Coordinates of C-alpha atoms and ligand atoms in Angstrom, one line a residue:
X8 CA -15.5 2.3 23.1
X9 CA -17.9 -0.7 23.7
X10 CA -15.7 -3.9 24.3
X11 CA -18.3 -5.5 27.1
X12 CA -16.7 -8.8 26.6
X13 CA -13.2 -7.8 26.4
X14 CA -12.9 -9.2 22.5
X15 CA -10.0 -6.5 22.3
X16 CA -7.4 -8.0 24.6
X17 CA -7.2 -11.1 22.3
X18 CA -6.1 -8.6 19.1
X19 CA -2.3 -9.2 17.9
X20 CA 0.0 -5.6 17.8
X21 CA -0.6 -5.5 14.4
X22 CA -4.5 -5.3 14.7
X23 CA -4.6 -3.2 17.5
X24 CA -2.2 -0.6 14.8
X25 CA -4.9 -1.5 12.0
X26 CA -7.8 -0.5 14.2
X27 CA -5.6 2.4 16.2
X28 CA -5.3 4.1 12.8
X29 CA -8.4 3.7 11.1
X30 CA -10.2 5.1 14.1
X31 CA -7.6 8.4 14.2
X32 CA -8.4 8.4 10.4
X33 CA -12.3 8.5 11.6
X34 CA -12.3 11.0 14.1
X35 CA -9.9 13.4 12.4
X36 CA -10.8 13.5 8.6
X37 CA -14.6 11.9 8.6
X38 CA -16.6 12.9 11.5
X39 CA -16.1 16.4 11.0
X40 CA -17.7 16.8 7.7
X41 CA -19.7 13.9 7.3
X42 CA -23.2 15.3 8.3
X43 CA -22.6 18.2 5.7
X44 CA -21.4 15.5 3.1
X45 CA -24.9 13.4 4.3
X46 CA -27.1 16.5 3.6
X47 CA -25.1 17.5 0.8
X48 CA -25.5 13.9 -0.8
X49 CA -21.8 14.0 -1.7
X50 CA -19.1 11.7 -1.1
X51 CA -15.6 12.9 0.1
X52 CA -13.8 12.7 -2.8
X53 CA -10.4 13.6 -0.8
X54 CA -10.5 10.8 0.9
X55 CA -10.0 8.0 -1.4
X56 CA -6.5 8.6 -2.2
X57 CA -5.9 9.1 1.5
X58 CA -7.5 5.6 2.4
X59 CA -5.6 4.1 -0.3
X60 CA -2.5 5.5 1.0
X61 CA -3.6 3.9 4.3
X62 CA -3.9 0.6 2.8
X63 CA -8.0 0.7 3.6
X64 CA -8.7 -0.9 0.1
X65 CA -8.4 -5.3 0.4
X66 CA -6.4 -5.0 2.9
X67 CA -6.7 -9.0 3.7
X68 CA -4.8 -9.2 0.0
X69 CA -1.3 -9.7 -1.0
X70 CA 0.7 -8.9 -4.0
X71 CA 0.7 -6.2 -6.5
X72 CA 1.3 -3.1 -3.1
X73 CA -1.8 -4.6 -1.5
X74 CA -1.1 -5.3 2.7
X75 CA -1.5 -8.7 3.2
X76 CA -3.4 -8.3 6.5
X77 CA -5.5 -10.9 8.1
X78 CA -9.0 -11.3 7.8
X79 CA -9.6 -9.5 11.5
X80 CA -7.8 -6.6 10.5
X81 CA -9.9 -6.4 7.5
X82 CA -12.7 -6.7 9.8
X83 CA -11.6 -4.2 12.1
X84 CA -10.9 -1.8 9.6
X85 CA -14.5 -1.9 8.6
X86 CA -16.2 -1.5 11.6
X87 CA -14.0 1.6 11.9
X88 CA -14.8 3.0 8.8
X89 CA -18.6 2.6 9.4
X90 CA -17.7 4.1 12.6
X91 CA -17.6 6.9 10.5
X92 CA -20.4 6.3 8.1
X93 CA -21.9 3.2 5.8
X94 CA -21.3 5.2 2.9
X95 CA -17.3 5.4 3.1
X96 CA -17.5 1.7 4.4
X97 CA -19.5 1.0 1.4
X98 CA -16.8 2.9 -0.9
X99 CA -14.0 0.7 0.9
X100 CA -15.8 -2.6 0.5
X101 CA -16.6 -2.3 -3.6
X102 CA -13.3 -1.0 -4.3
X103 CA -12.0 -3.9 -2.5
X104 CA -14.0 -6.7 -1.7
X105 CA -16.0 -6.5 -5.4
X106 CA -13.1 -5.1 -7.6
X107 CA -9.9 -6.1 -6.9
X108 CA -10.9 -9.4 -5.0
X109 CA -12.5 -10.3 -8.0
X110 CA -9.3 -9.1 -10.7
X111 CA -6.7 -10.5 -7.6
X112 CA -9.1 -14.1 -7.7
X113 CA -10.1 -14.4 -11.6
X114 CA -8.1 -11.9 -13.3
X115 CA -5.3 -12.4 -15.7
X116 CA -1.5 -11.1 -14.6
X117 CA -2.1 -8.7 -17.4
X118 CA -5.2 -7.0 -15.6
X119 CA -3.9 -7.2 -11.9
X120 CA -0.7 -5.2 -13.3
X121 CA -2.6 -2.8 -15.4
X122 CA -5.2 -2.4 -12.1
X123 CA -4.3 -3.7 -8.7
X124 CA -2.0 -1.2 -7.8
X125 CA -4.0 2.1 -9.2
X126 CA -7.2 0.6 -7.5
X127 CA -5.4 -0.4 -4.2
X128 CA -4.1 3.3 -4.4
X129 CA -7.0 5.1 -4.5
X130 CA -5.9 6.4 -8.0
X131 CA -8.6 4.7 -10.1
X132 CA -11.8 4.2 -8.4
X133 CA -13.7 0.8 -9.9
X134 CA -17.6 -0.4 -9.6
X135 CA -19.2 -3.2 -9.6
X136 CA -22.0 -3.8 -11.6
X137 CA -24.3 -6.8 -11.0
X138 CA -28.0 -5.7 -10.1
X139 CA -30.3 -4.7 -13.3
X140 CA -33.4 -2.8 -12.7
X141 CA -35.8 -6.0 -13.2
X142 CA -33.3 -8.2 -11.4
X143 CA -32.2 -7.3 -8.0
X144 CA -32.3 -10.4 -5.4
X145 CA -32.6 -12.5 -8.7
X146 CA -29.4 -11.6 -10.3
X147 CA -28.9 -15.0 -12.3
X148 CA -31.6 -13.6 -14.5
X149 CA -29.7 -10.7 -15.7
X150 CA -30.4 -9.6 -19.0
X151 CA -27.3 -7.8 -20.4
X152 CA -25.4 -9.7 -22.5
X153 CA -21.9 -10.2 -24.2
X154 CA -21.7 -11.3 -27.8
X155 CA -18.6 -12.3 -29.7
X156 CA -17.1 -11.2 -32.4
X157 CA -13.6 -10.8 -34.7
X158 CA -12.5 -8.1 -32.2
X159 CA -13.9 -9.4 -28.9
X160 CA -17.0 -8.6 -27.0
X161 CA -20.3 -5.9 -27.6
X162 CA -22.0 -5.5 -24.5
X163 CA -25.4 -4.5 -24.0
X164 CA -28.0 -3.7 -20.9
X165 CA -28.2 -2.1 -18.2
X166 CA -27.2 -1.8 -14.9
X167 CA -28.7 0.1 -11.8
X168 CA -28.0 0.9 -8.2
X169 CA -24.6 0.5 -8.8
X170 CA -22.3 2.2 -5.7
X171 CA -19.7 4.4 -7.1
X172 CA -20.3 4.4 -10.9
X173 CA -20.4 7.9 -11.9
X174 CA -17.1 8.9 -9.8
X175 CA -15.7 5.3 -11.3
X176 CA -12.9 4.4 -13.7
X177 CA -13.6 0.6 -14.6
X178 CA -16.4 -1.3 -13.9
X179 CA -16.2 -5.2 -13.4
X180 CA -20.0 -5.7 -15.5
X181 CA -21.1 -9.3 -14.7
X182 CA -23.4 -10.3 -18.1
X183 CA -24.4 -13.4 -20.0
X184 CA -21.7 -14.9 -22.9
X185 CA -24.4 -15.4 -25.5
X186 CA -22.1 -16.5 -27.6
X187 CA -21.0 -20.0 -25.5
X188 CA -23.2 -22.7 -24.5
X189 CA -25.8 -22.5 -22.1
X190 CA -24.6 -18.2 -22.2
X191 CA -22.9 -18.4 -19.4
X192 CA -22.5 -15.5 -16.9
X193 CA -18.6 -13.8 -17.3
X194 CA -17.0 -10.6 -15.9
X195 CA -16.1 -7.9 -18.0
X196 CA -13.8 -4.6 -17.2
X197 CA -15.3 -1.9 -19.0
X198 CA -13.6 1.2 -18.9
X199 CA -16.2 4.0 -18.2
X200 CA -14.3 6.1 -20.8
X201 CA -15.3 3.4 -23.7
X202 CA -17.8 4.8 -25.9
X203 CA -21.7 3.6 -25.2
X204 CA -20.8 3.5 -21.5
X205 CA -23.3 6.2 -19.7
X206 CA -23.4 6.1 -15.5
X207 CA -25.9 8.0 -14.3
X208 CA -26.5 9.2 -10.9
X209 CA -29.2 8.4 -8.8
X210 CA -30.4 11.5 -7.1
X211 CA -33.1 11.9 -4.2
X212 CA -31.9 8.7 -1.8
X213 CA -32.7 9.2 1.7
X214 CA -30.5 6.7 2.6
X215 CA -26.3 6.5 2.5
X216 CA -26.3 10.1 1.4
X217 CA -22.8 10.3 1.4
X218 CA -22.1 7.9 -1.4
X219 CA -22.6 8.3 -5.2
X220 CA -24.6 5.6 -6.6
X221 CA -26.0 5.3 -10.2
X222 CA -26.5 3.1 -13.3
X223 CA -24.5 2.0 -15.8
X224 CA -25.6 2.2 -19.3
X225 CA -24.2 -0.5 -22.0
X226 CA -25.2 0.7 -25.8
X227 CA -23.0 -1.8 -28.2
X228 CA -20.3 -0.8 -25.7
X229 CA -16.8 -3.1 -27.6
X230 CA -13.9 -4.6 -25.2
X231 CA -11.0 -6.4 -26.2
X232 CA -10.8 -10.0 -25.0
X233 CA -8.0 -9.4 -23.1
X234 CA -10.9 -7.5 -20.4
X235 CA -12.9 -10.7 -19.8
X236 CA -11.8 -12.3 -16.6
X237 CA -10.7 -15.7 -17.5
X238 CA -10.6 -17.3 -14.1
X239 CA -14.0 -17.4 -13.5
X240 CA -17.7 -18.5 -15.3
X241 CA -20.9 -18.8 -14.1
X242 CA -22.5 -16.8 -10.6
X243 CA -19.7 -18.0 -8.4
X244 CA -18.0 -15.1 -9.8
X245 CA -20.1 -12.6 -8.7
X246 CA -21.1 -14.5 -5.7
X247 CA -18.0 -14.9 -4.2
X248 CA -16.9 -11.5 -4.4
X249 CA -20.1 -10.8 -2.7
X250 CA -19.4 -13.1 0.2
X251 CA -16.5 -11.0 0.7
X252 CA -17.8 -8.0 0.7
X253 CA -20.5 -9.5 3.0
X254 CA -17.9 -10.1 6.1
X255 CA -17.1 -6.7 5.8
X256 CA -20.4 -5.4 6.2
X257 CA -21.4 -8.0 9.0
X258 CA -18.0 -6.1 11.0
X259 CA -18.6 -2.9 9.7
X260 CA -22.5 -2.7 10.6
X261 CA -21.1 -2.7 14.3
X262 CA -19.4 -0.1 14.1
X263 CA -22.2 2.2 13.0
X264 CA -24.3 0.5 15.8
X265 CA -21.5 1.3 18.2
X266 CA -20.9 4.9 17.4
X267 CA -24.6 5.1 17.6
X268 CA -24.8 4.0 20.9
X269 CA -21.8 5.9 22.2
X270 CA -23.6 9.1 21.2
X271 CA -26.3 7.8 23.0
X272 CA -24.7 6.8 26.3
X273 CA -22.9 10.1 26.5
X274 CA -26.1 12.5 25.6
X275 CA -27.8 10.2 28.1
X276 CA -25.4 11.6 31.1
X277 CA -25.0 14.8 30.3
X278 CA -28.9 15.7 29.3
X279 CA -30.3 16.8 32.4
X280 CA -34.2 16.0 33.2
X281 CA -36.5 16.8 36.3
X282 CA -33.5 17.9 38.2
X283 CA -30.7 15.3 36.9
X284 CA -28.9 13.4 34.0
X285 CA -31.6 11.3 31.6
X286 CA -29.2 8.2 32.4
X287 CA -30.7 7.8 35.9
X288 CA -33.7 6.8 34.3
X289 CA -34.8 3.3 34.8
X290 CA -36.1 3.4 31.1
X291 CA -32.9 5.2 30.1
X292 CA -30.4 2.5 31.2
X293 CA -32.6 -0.4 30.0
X294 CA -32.3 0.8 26.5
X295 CA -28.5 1.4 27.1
X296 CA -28.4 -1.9 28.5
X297 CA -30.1 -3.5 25.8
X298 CA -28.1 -2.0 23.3
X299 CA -25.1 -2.5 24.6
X300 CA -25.9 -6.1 24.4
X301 CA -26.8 -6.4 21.1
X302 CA -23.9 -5.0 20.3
X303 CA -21.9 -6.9 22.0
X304 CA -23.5 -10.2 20.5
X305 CA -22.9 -8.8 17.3
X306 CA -19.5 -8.1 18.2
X307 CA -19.1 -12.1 19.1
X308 CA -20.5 -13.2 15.5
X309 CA -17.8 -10.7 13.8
X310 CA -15.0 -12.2 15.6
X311 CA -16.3 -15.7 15.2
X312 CA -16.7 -15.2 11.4
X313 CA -12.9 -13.7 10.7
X314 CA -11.7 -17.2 12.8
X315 CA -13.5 -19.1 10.5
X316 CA -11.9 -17.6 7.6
X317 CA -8.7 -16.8 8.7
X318 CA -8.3 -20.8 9.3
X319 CA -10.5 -21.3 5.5
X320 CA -13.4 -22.6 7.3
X321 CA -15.9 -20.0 6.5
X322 CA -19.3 -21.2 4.6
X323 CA -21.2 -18.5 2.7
X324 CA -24.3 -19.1 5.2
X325 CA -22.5 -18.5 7.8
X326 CA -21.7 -15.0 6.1
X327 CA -25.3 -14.8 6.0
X328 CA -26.3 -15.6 9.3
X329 CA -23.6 -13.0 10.7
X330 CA -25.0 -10.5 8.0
X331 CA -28.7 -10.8 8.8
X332 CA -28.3 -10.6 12.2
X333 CA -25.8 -7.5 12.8
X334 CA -27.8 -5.6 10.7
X335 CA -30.5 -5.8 12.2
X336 CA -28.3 -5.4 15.4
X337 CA -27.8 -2.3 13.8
X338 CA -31.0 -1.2 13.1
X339 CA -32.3 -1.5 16.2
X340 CA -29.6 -0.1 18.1
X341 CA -29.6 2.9 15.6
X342 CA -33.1 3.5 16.1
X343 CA -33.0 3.8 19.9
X344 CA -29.8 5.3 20.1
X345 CA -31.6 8.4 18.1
X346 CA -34.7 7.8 20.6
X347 CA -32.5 8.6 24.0
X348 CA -31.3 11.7 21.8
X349 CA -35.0 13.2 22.1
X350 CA -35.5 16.2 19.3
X351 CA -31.4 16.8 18.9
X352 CA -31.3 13.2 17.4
X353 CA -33.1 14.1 14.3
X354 CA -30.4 15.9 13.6
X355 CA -26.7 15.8 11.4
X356 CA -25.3 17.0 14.3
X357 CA -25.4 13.4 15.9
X358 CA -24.2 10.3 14.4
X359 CA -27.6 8.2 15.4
X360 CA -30.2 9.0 12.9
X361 CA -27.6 9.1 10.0
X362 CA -26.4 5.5 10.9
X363 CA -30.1 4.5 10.9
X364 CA -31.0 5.7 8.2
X365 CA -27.6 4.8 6.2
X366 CA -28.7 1.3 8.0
X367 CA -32.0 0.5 5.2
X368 CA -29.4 0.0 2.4
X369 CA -27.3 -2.2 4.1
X370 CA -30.6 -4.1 5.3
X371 CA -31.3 -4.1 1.1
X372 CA -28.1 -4.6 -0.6
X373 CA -25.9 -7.3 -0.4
X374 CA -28.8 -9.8 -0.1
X375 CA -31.9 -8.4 1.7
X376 CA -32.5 -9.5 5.2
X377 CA -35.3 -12.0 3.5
X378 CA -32.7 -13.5 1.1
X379 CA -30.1 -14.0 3.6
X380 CA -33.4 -15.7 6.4
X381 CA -33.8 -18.0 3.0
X382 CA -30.2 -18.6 2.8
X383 CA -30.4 -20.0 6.4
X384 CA -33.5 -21.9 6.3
X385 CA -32.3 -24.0 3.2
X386 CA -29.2 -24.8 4.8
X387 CA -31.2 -26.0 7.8
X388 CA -33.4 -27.7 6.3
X389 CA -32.0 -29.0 2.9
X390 CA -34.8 -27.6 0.9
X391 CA -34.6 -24.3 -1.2
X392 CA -37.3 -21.9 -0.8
X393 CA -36.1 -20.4 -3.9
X394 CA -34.0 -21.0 -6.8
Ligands
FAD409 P1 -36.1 -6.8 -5.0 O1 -35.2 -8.0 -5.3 O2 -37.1 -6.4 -6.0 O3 -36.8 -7.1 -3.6 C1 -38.0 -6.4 -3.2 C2 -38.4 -7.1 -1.9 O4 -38.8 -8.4 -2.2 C3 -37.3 -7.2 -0.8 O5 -37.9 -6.9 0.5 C4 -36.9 -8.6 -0.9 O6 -36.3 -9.1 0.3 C5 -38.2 -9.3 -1.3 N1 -37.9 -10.6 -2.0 C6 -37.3 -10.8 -3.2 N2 -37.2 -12.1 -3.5 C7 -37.8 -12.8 -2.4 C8 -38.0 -14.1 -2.1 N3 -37.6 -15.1 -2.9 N4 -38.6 -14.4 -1.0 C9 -39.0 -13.5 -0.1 N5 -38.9 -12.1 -0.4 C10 -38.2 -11.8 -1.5 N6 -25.9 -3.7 -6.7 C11 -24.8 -3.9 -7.4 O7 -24.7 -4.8 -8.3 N7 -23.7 -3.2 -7.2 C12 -23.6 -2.2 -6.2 O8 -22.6 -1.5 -6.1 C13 -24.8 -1.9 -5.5 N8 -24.9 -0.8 -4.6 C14 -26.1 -0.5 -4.0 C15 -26.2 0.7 -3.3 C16 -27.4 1.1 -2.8 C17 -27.5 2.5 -2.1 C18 -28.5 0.3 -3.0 C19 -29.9 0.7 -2.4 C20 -28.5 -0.9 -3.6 C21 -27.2 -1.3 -4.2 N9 -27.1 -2.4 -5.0 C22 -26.0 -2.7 -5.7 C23 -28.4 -3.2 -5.3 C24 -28.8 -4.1 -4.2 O9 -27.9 -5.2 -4.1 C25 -30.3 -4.5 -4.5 O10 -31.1 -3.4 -4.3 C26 -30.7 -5.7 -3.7 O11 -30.1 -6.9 -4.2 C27 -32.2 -5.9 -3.7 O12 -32.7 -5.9 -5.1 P2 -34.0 -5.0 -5.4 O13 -33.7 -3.6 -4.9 O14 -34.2 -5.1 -6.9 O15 -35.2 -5.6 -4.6

């Protein structure tokens, strides 16, 4: 596997275990059937338990069964995962990074007992439910609000694009208090089960095929008080669970770009041309080189980013920097990888075209590649292109 820079040999035993038995997990339950799941649009349902046995959900938390890992294993794990593909990445990063970071950081000891160990499990799946169909980059204007009264909250709006929602249990739904002052934005678990809740799926993507995405539907939907989280007010709740989830996406990109590119590298010396393998090609190894590059540079921002964490030194633009610039890593690499493939790399039965075209979500959620440039240029600059 590409380590150009020898990043590896600085891992502690304990990573090396963390990264040793995601990637078996990989190779032996994923890659198999992932192109059928990808044409299929279906997500693996059998895995979920079987990567919360494996500790795959928050594994950088503590308490309540959760591993207490550090923030490079969490990394590591992630690139693995998207080794595999985006979409089981994507199921490990909302179950962890967006619900039970956000129950572990705001929640009261009532909800982490009732949720942290069934969600880090794999026995209850959760969602997280912050985009709206007029507000996606925006979401401080969210619409759907939470209004009090004798018995606690009614909740109405909607939600849409929302990973996991129609295969999930709870749902952390970010809305507006209407009933404080200045209506301030709080999260809310919503049992999918609670009447008025409707989570529909979202057929026809071209894109992260193998994970279930939908809406969520909220029609004078009552919770208790007791399912408000009470740490927490305002968009720094949803925020920094999204910063979270954001590492693991800047690691995990990597590994689709590197499983990308090893398909490449191998096709490229064992597809023979005009008498001899492709990879003699001039053309050939510029684009291996080139990607293998990328890569690597990617790989540097990763491990740079889980230092700065692990030591509590991590700014959310720097999150966005490392973002932005391994997806787009990823992207590229994806693109070419499926190019040195020739007509077999439009097909499932390689891992290029699938990461590339898995890649244009991650490009979209989690800030778009224009939010996360903005994100940079006001912290440059001290001005704010946008509010
Ligand atoms: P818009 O915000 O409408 O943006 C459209 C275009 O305008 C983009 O190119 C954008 O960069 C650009 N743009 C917007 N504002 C500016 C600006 N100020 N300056 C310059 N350009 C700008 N959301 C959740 O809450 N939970 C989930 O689990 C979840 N999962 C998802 C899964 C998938 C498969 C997808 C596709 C999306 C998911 N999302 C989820 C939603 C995702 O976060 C949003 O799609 C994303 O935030 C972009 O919002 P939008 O699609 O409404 O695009």
């Amino acid at each position: 596997m590409l380590d150009y820079l020898e990043l590896e040999s600085d891992l502690t035993g304990e990573e090396k275990l963390v990264r040793d038995e995601a990637r078996r997990f990989v190779e032996e339950q994923v890659k198999p059937d992932i192109g059928d799941h990808f044409e299929q649009g279906t997500f693996p349902m059998d895995l979920i338990p079987k990567m919360g046995e494996l500790g795959f959900y928050a594994p950088n938390l503590d308490g309540y069964g959760l591993p207490g890992l550090g923030e490079r294993a969490y990394g590591l794990l992630m690139q693995e995962l998207e080794a595999g593909d985006s979409g089981l990445r994507s199921m490990a990063s909302v179950q962890g990074s967006l619900v039970i970071y956000p129950i572990h950081a705001f929640g009261s000891e009532a909800q982490k007992d009732e949720w942290l160990p069934a969600l880090g499990s794999g026995e209850a799946v959760g969602c997280f439910g912050l985009t709206e169909p007029q507000h996606g980059s925006n979401p401080s204007g969210m619409e759907t609000t939470a209004e009090k009264d004798a018995d606690g909250y009614v909740l109405n709006g909607s939600k849409t694009w929302i990973t996991n929602s129609p295969i999930a249990d709870v749902a952390v739904v970010w809305a507006r208090d209407v009933s404080a002052d200045g209506s301030p934005v709080r999260g809310f678990l919503v049992e999918t089960d609670r009447d008025g809740v409707t989570t529909n799926k979202i057929e026809d993507k071209l894109s992260m095929r193998a994970s279930v995405t939908g809406e969520i539907g909220l029609d004078d939907v009552r919770v208790p008080e007791e399912n408000v989280l009470p740490g927490v007010e305002g968009m720094k709740g949803p925020l920094s669970c999204l910063t979270q989830a954001r590492f693991g996406i800047a690691w995990g990109v990597v590994g689709a770009a590197r499983d990308a590119f090893e398909d490449a590298l191998q096709y490229a010396k064992d597809r023979d041309q005009f008498g001899g393998p492709i990879a003699r090609f001039q053309l050939q190894q510029g684009k291996l080189a080139e990607m293998a590059t990328q890569i690597t540079n990617a790989q540097l921002q990763a491990h740079r980013l889980a230092e700065l964490k692990q030591r509590g030194d991590l700014r959310h633009q720097h999150v966005s920097m490392a973002k932005r610039h391994n997806v787009r890593v990823a992207r590229d690499v994806t693109r070419t990888a499926r190019e040195v493939l020739g007509g077999n790399g439009i097909t499932t039965d390689y891992s290029p075209m699938r990461h590339m075209e898995n890649i244009e979500t991650v490009y979209t959620y989690e800030g778009t590649d224009d939010i996360h440039t903005l994100v940079i240029g006001a912290d440059l600059t001290g001005i704010e292109a946008f509010e």
